[in-house]
CSV table of C-alpha atoms in Angstrom, one decimal:
chain,number,residue,atom,x,y,z
A,11,MET,CA,-81.3,148.6,6.9
A,12,SER,CA,-83.4,145.7,8.1
A,13,ASP,CA,-86.6,144.3,6.3
A,14,SER,CA,-88.9,146.1,8.8
A,15,ALA,CA,-87.0,149.5,8.3
A,16,ALA,CA,-87.3,149.1,4.5
A,17,GLU,CA,-91.0,148.4,4.8
A,18,THR,CA,-91.4,151.5,7.0
A,19,VAL,CA,-89.7,153.7,4.4
A,20,GLU,CA,-91.9,152.4,1.6
A,21,GLN,CA,-95.2,152.6,3.6
A,22,THR,CA,-94.8,156.1,5.0
A,23,GLY,CA,-93.9,157.5,1.6
A,24,SER,CA,-91.3,159.8,3.2
A,25,GLU,CA,-88.7,158.5,0.7
A,26,HIS,CA,-89.1,156.8,-2.7
A,27,VAL,CA,-86.8,153.8,-3.1
A,28,SER,CA,-85.9,152.6,-6.6
A,29,GLY,CA,-84.3,149.3,-7.5
A,30,SER,CA,-85.0,146.0,-9.2
A,31,ASP,CA,-86.3,143.0,-7.5
A,32,GLY,CA,-83.3,141.0,-8.7
A,33,TYR,CA,-80.7,143.0,-6.8
A,34,PRO,CA,-78.3,142.8,-9.8
A,35,GLU,CA,-75.3,144.5,-8.2
A,36,GLU,CA,-72.9,142.4,-6.1
A,37,TYR,CA,-71.8,143.9,-2.8
A,38,ARG,CA,-70.1,142.6,0.4
A,39,LEU,CA,-70.3,144.2,3.8
A,40,LEU,CA,-67.0,144.2,5.7
A,41,GLU,CA,-66.9,144.9,9.5
A,42,LEU,CA,-63.7,146.8,10.2
A,43,THR,CA,-61.6,146.7,13.4
A,44,PRO,CA,-60.8,150.1,14.9
A,45,GLU,CA,-57.2,149.7,13.8
A,46,ILE,CA,-58.1,149.2,10.2
A,47,ALA,CA,-60.7,152.0,10.3
A,48,ALA,CA,-57.9,154.4,11.4
A,49,GLN,CA,-55.7,153.3,8.5
A,50,LEU,CA,-58.6,153.9,6.1
A,51,ASP,CA,-58.7,157.5,7.4
A,52,ALA,CA,-55.1,157.8,6.4
A,53,ASP,CA,-56.0,156.9,2.8
A,54,THR,CA,-54.1,153.6,2.9
A,55,THR,CA,-54.4,150.8,0.3
A,56,PHE,CA,-55.3,147.2,1.5
A,57,VAL,CA,-54.9,144.0,-0.4
A,58,VAL,CA,-56.8,140.7,-0.2
A,59,ARG,CA,-54.7,137.6,-1.0
A,60,GLY,CA,-55.3,133.9,-1.5
A,61,ARG,CA,-55.9,131.2,-4.1
A,62,ASP,CA,-59.4,130.2,-5.0
A,63,THR,CA,-59.0,127.3,-2.5
A,64,ASP,CA,-57.7,129.5,0.3
A,65,SER,CA,-59.7,131.4,2.9
A,66,ALA,CA,-59.3,135.0,1.9
A,67,VAL,CA,-56.8,137.1,3.9
A,68,LEU,CA,-56.7,140.9,4.1
A,69,ILE,CA,-53.3,142.5,4.5
A,70,ASP,CA,-53.3,146.0,6.1
A,71,ALA,CA,-50.8,148.8,5.8
A,72,THR,CA,-48.7,147.4,8.7
A,73,GLU,CA,-48.6,143.9,7.0
A,74,GLN,CA,-50.9,142.4,9.7
A,75,ALA,CA,-52.9,139.6,8.2
A,76,TYR,CA,-56.6,139.2,8.9
A,77,ALA,CA,-58.7,136.1,8.1
A,78,MET,CA,-62.0,137.1,6.5
A,79,HIS,CA,-64.8,135.1,8.1
A,80,THR,CA,-68.4,135.0,6.9
A,81,ALA,CA,-70.9,135.8,9.6
A,82,HIS,CA,-74.6,135.4,8.8
A,83,THR,CA,-77.1,137.9,10.2
A,84,SER,CA,-80.4,137.1,11.7
A,85,ASN,CA,-82.1,140.0,9.8
A,86,SER,CA,-81.7,140.9,6.2
A,87,MET,CA,-80.0,144.2,5.4
A,88,TYR,CA,-80.5,146.5,2.5
A,89,LEU,CA,-77.7,148.6,1.0
A,90,LEU,CA,-79.0,152.0,-0.2
A,91,THR,CA,-77.3,154.9,-2.0
A,92,ARG,CA,-78.6,158.4,-2.6
A,93,ASP,CA,-78.3,159.5,-6.2
A,94,ASN,CA,-79.6,163.0,-7.1
A,95,GLY,CA,-81.7,163.1,-4.0
A,96,GLN,CA,-83.2,159.7,-4.6
A,97,LEU,CA,-82.6,156.5,-2.6
A,98,THR,CA,-81.6,153.5,-4.7
A,99,LEU,CA,-81.7,150.0,-3.4
A,100,ARG,CA,-78.5,148.3,-4.5
A,101,THR,CA,-78.6,144.9,-2.9
A,102,LYS,CA,-80.0,142.7,-0.1
A,103,LEU,CA,-77.4,141.3,2.4
A,104,HIS,CA,-77.7,138.3,4.7
A,105,GLN,CA,-74.1,138.1,5.8
A,106,VAL,CA,-71.1,140.2,6.6
A,107,PHE,CA,-67.3,139.6,6.7
A,108,ASP,CA,-65.6,140.0,10.0
A,109,LEU,CA,-61.8,140.2,10.4
A,110,GLN,CA,-59.7,138.0,12.8
A,111,PRO,CA,-55.9,138.3,13.2
A,112,THR,CA,-54.2,135.4,11.6
A,113,ARG,CA,-50.7,134.1,10.8
A,114,PRO,CA,-50.7,132.6,7.3
A,115,GLN,CA,-48.1,129.9,6.6
A,116,VAL,CA,-46.0,132.2,4.4
A,117,ARG,CA,-42.7,130.2,4.5
A,118,ALA,CA,-44.3,126.9,3.5
A,119,ARG,CA,-46.2,128.6,0.6
A,120,VAL,CA,-43.1,130.5,-0.6
A,121,LEU,CA,-41.1,127.2,-0.6
A,122,GLU,CA,-43.9,125.5,-2.5
A,123,VAL,CA,-44.0,128.1,-5.2
A,124,LEU,CA,-40.2,128.3,-5.6
A,125,LYS,CA,-40.2,124.5,-6.3
A,126,TRP,CA,-42.4,125.0,-9.3
A,127,ASP,CA,-39.2,126.2,-11.1
A,128,THR,CA,-37.9,122.7,-11.9
A,129,ARG,CA,-34.4,123.8,-12.9
A,130,GLY,CA,-33.5,123.3,-9.2
A,131,ALA,CA,-31.2,125.4,-7.1
A,132,PHE,CA,-28.9,127.9,-8.7
A,133,HIS,CA,-25.2,126.9,-8.6
A,134,GLY,CA,-23.8,129.9,-10.6
A,135,THR,CA,-24.3,131.2,-14.2
A,136,GLU,CA,-21.5,128.9,-15.4
A,137,PHE,CA,-23.6,125.9,-14.6
A,138,GLU,CA,-26.8,127.0,-16.2
A,139,HIS,CA,-27.9,125.7,-19.7
A,140,GLU,CA,-25.2,126.8,-22.1
A,141,GLY,CA,-26.6,128.6,-25.1
A,142,VAL,CA,-30.1,128.6,-23.8
A,143,THR,CA,-31.8,131.8,-22.6
A,144,ASP,CA,-33.9,131.8,-19.4
A,145,GLU,CA,-37.0,132.7,-21.4
A,146,SER,CA,-36.7,129.7,-23.8
A,147,VAL,CA,-36.4,127.1,-21.1
A,148,THR,CA,-39.8,125.4,-20.6
A,149,ASP,CA,-39.2,123.2,-17.5
A,150,GLY,CA,-41.5,124.4,-14.7
A,151,VAL,CA,-42.9,127.8,-13.8
A,152,ARG,CA,-40.9,131.0,-13.7
A,153,VAL,CA,-41.6,132.6,-10.3
A,154,THR,CA,-42.1,136.3,-10.5
A,155,ASP,CA,-43.4,138.9,-8.0
A,156,THR,CA,-46.8,138.5,-9.6
A,157,VAL,CA,-46.8,134.8,-9.1
A,158,LEU,CA,-45.9,135.2,-5.4
A,159,ASP,CA,-48.6,137.8,-5.0
A,160,GLN,CA,-51.2,135.4,-6.4
A,161,HIS,CA,-50.2,132.5,-4.1
A,162,VAL,CA,-48.7,133.9,-0.9
A,163,GLN,CA,-51.0,135.5,1.7
A,164,ALA,CA,-48.7,138.2,3.0
A,165,GLY,CA,-47.4,141.7,2.2
A,166,HIS,CA,-44.3,142.3,0.1
A,167,ALA,CA,-42.0,143.1,3.1
A,168,HIS,CA,-43.0,139.8,4.8
A,169,VAL,CA,-42.5,137.8,1.7
A,170,ARG,CA,-39.1,139.4,1.1
A,171,ARG,CA,-38.0,138.4,4.6
A,172,VAL,CA,-38.9,134.8,3.9
A,173,LEU,CA,-37.2,134.9,0.5
A,174,ASP,CA,-34.1,136.2,2.2
A,175,ASP,CA,-34.2,133.4,4.8
A,176,VAL,CA,-34.6,130.6,2.2
A,177,LEU,CA,-31.7,132.0,0.2
A,178,ALA,CA,-33.7,133.1,-2.8
A,179,PHE,CA,-32.7,135.9,-5.2
A,180,ARG,CA,-34.4,137.8,-7.9
A,181,HIS,CA,-32.5,137.6,-11.2
A,182,ASN,CA,-32.1,141.2,-12.4
A,183,ALA,CA,-32.2,140.4,-16.1
A,184,THR,CA,-35.4,138.3,-16.0
A,185,GLY,CA,-37.2,139.2,-12.8
A,186,HIS,CA,-37.5,135.5,-11.9
A,187,TRP,CA,-36.9,134.2,-8.3
A,188,ARG,CA,-34.4,131.3,-7.8
A,189,VAL,CA,-33.1,129.5,-4.8
A,190,LEU,CA,-29.4,129.4,-4.2
A,191,ASP,CA,-27.8,126.0,-3.7
A,192,ALA,CA,-26.7,125.8,-0.1
A,193,GLY,CA,-23.2,124.6,-0.9
A,194,TYR,CA,-22.8,127.5,-3.4
A,195,ALA,CA,-24.0,130.0,-0.8
A,196,CYS,CA,-21.5,128.6,1.7
A,197,ASP,CA,-18.7,128.9,-0.8
A,198,LEU,CA,-19.6,132.5,-1.5
A,199,LEU,CA,-19.8,133.2,2.3
A,200,ARG,CA,-16.3,131.8,2.8
A,201,ILE,CA,-15.0,133.9,-0.2
A,202,ILE,CA,-16.5,137.0,1.3
A,203,LEU,CA,-15.0,136.3,4.7
A,204,ALA,CA,-11.6,135.6,3.2
A,205,THR,CA,-11.7,138.8,1.2
A,206,HIS,CA,-12.7,140.7,4.4
A,207,VAL,CA,-9.3,139.6,5.9
A,208,GLU,CA,-7.4,140.5,2.7
A,209,ARG,CA,-8.9,143.9,2.4
A,210,ASP,CA,-9.4,144.6,6.1
A,211,TRP,CA,-13.2,145.1,5.8
A,212,PRO,CA,-15.0,145.6,9.1
A,213,LEU,CA,-17.4,142.6,9.5
A,214,ASP,CA,-20.0,144.9,11.0
A,215,ALA,CA,-20.0,147.4,8.1
A,216,LEU,CA,-20.0,145.5,4.8
A,217,ARG,CA,-21.5,147.1,1.7
A,218,ALA,CA,-23.0,144.9,-1.0
A,219,ASP,CA,-21.5,146.9,-3.9
A,220,THR,CA,-18.0,146.9,-2.4
A,221,VAL,CA,-18.2,143.2,-1.8
A,222,TYR,CA,-19.5,142.4,-5.3
A,223,SER,CA,-16.8,144.5,-7.0
A,224,ALA,CA,-14.1,142.6,-5.1
A,225,LEU,CA,-15.6,139.2,-5.9
A,226,HIS,CA,-16.4,140.1,-9.5
A,227,ALA,CA,-12.8,141.1,-10.2
A,228,GLU,CA,-11.8,137.5,-9.3
A,229,SER,CA,-14.9,135.6,-10.6
A,230,PRO,CA,-16.7,137.5,-13.5
A,231,HIS,CA,-19.6,135.0,-13.4
A,232,ILE,CA,-20.8,136.1,-10.0
A,233,LEU,CA,-24.0,138.1,-10.1
A,234,PRO,CA,-24.5,141.2,-7.8
A,235,GLU,CA,-28.0,140.0,-6.8
A,236,VAL,CA,-26.5,136.7,-5.6
A,237,VAL,CA,-24.0,138.5,-3.5
A,238,ASP,CA,-26.8,140.6,-2.0
A,239,ALA,CA,-28.8,137.4,-1.3
A,240,VAL,CA,-25.9,135.8,0.6
A,241,LEU,CA,-25.4,139.0,2.7
A,242,ARG,CA,-29.1,139.2,3.5
A,243,ARG,CA,-29.1,135.6,4.7
A,244,PHE,CA,-26.0,135.7,6.9
A,245,ALA,CA,-25.9,139.3,8.0
A,246,THR,CA,-28.2,142.0,9.4
A,247,GLU,CA,-28.9,145.1,7.4
A,248,HIS,CA,-29.3,148.7,8.4
A,249,GLU,CA,-29.5,151.4,5.7
A,250,GLY,CA,-27.6,149.4,3.2
A,251,VAL,CA,-24.8,148.4,5.6
A,252,PHE,CA,-24.5,144.7,6.5
A,253,ALA,CA,-23.1,143.3,9.8
A,254,MET,CA,-22.2,139.6,9.7
A,255,ASP,CA,-24.3,137.6,12.2
A,256,THR,CA,-22.5,134.6,13.7
A,257,ARG,CA,-25.7,133.1,15.0
A,258,ARG,CA,-27.4,133.2,11.6
A,259,VAL,CA,-24.4,131.4,10.1
A,260,CYS,CA,-24.5,128.8,12.9
A,261,VAL,CA,-28.2,128.1,12.4
A,262,PHE,CA,-27.7,127.7,8.6
A,263,LEU,CA,-24.8,125.3,9.1
A,264,ALA,CA,-26.7,123.3,11.7
A,265,GLU,CA,-29.5,122.9,9.2
A,266,GLN,CA,-27.1,121.5,6.6
A,267,ILE,CA,-25.5,119.1,9.2
A,268,PHE,CA,-29.0,117.7,10.2
A,269,ALA,CA,-30.1,117.5,6.5
A,270,SER,CA,-27.0,115.5,5.6
A,271,SER,CA,-27.9,112.7,8.1
A,272,GLY,CA,-31.6,112.2,7.8
A,273,SER,CA,-33.4,111.8,11.2
A,274,ARG,CA,-30.6,110.1,13.2
A,275,ALA,CA,-30.0,111.5,16.7
A,276,TRP,CA,-26.8,113.5,17.2
A,277,PRO,CA,-24.8,113.3,20.5
A,278,VAL,CA,-24.2,117.0,21.4
A,279,PRO,CA,-20.4,116.6,21.5
A,280,GLU,CA,-20.4,115.1,18.0
A,281,PHE,CA,-22.7,117.8,16.7
A,282,LEU,CA,-20.5,120.5,18.1
A,283,ARG,CA,-17.4,119.0,16.5
A,284,ALA,CA,-19.2,119.0,13.1
A,285,LEU,CA,-20.3,122.6,13.6
A,286,ARG,CA,-16.8,123.7,14.5
A,287,ALA,CA,-15.4,121.9,11.4
A,288,THR,CA,-17.8,123.7,9.0
A,289,MET,CA,-17.7,127.1,10.7
A,290,PRO,CA,-15.6,129.7,8.8
A,291,PRO,CA,-12.4,130.4,10.7
A,292,GLN,CA,-13.1,134.2,10.6
A,293,LEU,CA,-16.1,133.7,12.8
A,294,THR,CA,-15.9,132.6,16.5
A,295,LEU,CA,-18.0,129.8,17.8
A,296,ASP,CA,-18.1,130.2,21.6
A,297,VAL,CA,-19.5,127.0,22.9
A,298,ASP,CA,-20.3,126.7,26.6
A,299,MET,CA,-21.1,123.0,27.3
A,300,ASP,CA,-23.3,124.0,30.2
A,301,ALA,CA,-25.5,125.8,27.7
A,302,TRP,CA,-26.0,122.5,25.7
A,303,ASN,CA,-27.6,120.4,28.4
A,304,SER,CA,-31.1,119.0,27.6
A,305,ARG,CA,-32.9,121.9,29.3
A,306,SER,CA,-31.1,124.5,27.3
A,307,ILE,CA,-31.6,123.1,23.7
A,308,SER,CA,-34.9,124.9,23.1
A,309,THR,CA,-33.1,128.3,23.4
A,310,SER,CA,-29.9,127.4,21.6
A,311,VAL,CA,-29.0,127.9,17.9
A,312,VAL,CA,-30.8,124.6,17.2
A,313,GLY,CA,-33.9,125.4,19.2
A,314,LYS,CA,-36.1,125.4,16.0
A,315,LEU,CA,-34.2,122.5,14.4
A,316,ALA,CA,-34.0,119.8,17.0
A,317,VAL,CA,-35.3,118.6,20.3
A,318,ALA,CA,-33.3,117.1,23.2
A,319,THR,CA,-33.5,113.5,24.1
A,320,SER,CA,-31.2,110.9,25.7
A,321,ALA,CA,-30.3,107.2,25.8
A,322,PRO,CA,-32.9,105.2,27.7
A,323,ALA,CA,-30.7,104.8,30.7
A,324,ASP,CA,-30.7,108.6,31.2
A,325,GLU,CA,-34.2,109.4,30.2
A,326,HIS,CA,-35.3,109.9,33.8
A,327,LEU,CA,-33.0,113.0,33.9
A,328,LEU,CA,-34.6,114.7,30.9
A,329,HIS,CA,-37.2,116.5,33.0
A,330,SER,CA,-35.3,116.7,36.2
A,331,PRO,CA,-34.2,120.2,37.6
A,332,ASN,CA,-30.7,120.0,36.0
A,333,GLY,CA,-31.6,117.9,32.9
A,334,VAL,CA,-29.3,115.6,31.1
A,335,PRO,CA,-25.7,116.9,30.9
A,336,ALA,CA,-24.5,118.0,27.4
A,337,SER,CA,-22.1,115.0,27.2
A,338,LEU,CA,-25.1,112.6,27.3
A,339,THR,CA,-27.7,114.7,25.5
A,340,LEU,CA,-28.9,113.6,22.0
A,341,LEU,CA,-30.4,116.0,19.4
A,342,LEU,CA,-33.3,114.7,17.4
A,343,PRO,CA,-33.7,116.8,14.1
A,344,VAL,CA,-37.2,118.2,13.4
A,345,ASP,CA,-37.7,119.7,9.9
A,346,ASN,CA,-40.1,122.6,10.4
A,347,ASN,CA,-40.6,122.9,6.7
A,348,THR,CA,-42.3,119.5,6.5
A,349,LEU,CA,-44.6,119.8,9.5
A,350,PRO,CA,-48.3,119.9,8.7
A,351,GLN,CA,-50.1,123.3,9.0
A,352,ASP,CA,-53.1,121.7,10.8
A,353,THR,CA,-52.5,121.9,14.6
A,354,ARG,CA,-53.8,118.4,15.4
A,355,ALA,CA,-51.7,116.9,12.6
A,356,ARG,CA,-48.6,118.8,13.7
A,357,MET,CA,-49.0,117.7,17.3
A,358,ARG,CA,-49.4,114.1,16.1
A,359,ASP,CA,-46.2,114.3,14.1
A,360,LEU,CA,-44.2,115.9,17.0
A,361,PHE,CA,-45.3,113.2,19.4
A,362,ALA,CA,-44.1,110.7,16.8
A,363,VAL,CA,-40.7,112.2,16.9
A,364,LYS,CA,-40.6,112.2,20.7
A,365,SER,CA,-43.1,110.6,23.0
A,366,LYS,CA,-42.8,113.1,25.9
A,367,TRP,CA,-42.6,116.9,25.7
A,368,THR,CA,-42.8,119.9,27.9
A,369,ALA,CA,-44.5,123.1,26.7
A,370,ARG,CA,-41.1,124.8,26.7
A,371,GLU,CA,-39.7,122.1,24.3
A,372,MET,CA,-42.7,122.1,21.9
A,373,ARG,CA,-43.2,125.9,21.7
A,374,PRO,CA,-40.5,126.6,19.0
A,375,PHE,CA,-42.3,124.1,16.7
A,376,LEU,CA,-45.8,125.5,17.2
A,377,GLU,CA,-45.3,129.3,17.4
A,378,ASP,CA,-45.8,129.9,13.7
A,379,LEU,CA,-49.4,128.6,14.0
A,380,VAL,CA,-50.3,131.4,16.4
A,381,ALA,CA,-51.6,134.8,15.0
A,382,ASP,CA,-50.5,136.9,18.0
A,383,GLU,CA,-46.9,136.3,18.9
A,384,SER,CA,-47.5,137.5,22.5
A,385,ALA,CA,-50.1,134.7,22.9
A,386,VAL,CA,-47.8,131.7,21.8
A,387,ALA,CA,-47.3,130.3,25.4
A,388,LYS,CA,-51.1,130.4,26.1
A,389,ALA,CA,-51.9,128.8,22.8
A,390,VAL,CA,-49.3,126.0,23.2
A,391,ASP,CA,-50.6,125.3,26.8
A,392,SER,CA,-54.2,125.0,25.5
A,393,TRP,CA,-53.2,122.6,22.6
A,394,LEU,CA,-51.2,120.4,25.0
A,395,LEU,CA,-54.2,120.2,27.3
A,396,LYS,CA,-56.4,119.3,24.3
A,397,PHE,CA,-54.1,116.8,22.5
A,398,GLY,CA,-51.9,115.6,25.4
A,399,ARG,CA,-52.0,114.1,28.9
A,400,GLY,CA,-49.9,115.9,31.4
A,401,VAL,CA,-47.9,114.6,34.4
A,402,ARG,CA,-45.9,116.9,36.7
A,403,GLY,CA,-42.2,116.3,36.4
A,404,THR,CA,-39.6,116.4,39.2
A,405,ASN,CA,-38.6,119.9,38.1
A,406,GLY,CA,-42.1,121.2,38.4
A,407,GLU,CA,-42.9,121.3,34.6
A,408,SER,CA,-45.7,119.3,33.2
A,409,VAL,CA,-44.6,116.5,30.8
A,410,TYR,CA,-47.1,115.5,28.1
A,411,THR,CA,-47.7,112.4,26.2
A,412,SER,CA,-50.1,112.1,23.2
A,413,ARG,CA,-53.8,111.5,23.5
A,414,ILE,CA,-54.3,111.7,19.7
A,415,ASN,CA,-55.5,108.4,18.2
């Protein structure tokens, strides 16, 4: 109700409005989207997440995230309720919250929170503090579901997918989340695959309890929740049945290869030899060299881990119709986990890695900043126009250099 409407009610005497001049009760007006209004009709619960320093984010029943923006109104509004036939003035409002779809940086926040547990990565129970219980150790924060809820702006299912991807497991005895050591996870994966051969398990129908029972018989220290975490990272799940995913394994091993060598550029043939050497023999790595030329890297297993470049003598071929052949292509690692969350700062860092980019090459490193996944291409194009200078390449694609100071 606006100021003028309130005055009309009081002046006509048609209704008596009670309420104190101080408006002691705190209310906020939230403008709902039609989608959220429909969910309210279905009696669904919503949550608002964020630290005190975050912009508040509302999570709906489908786990879509909405940024809550303050919008000031030109006229004051009065909130009235009717109690026993009498109108009561509850508060006076000058602003409302509107909701805009957003894509919070869930992975970066989850990784930040998990690092608060300063015990480091989990290498197995036999390597934990001997004679010291988990509750009595005082180094760092113990990460529980409650801690994650307080600091991560996403629904439980979304957070769980990220936890699976970063090789985290929830200790059944304590309820604390820990990250598995990458080497330990690889060892367990190899044991699982070797046991699959011995017991003739189908790789597309693995059950966590069966796998754990077999591994526990040989290694009593292994935890069932750790086995489950390894399966969730390297396999796809459907109704409790896991199917080993060769691409997931390749991506993980590629991450380890790049992490072991810092930021040096990898010739594609050398990288593929390293990948073959670390690939478990039970999984087939089918490498078509034509699929590893410079134009194909953005859609390969390293598409979100590295960008294609070349020696200076071959640089003119990078943005030609056929690109640089795989034998001459170099892979420059890009660690997505360390890229800034601010668009301008991220573009600046990407241009520091490589001076010339196409939208196709940059898209994998910017898509997590776009709320609507269907609008990624449009958003990346607009950012490149804002922060870059484009020149048409010989293959018809625009090639951008930085205009960020």
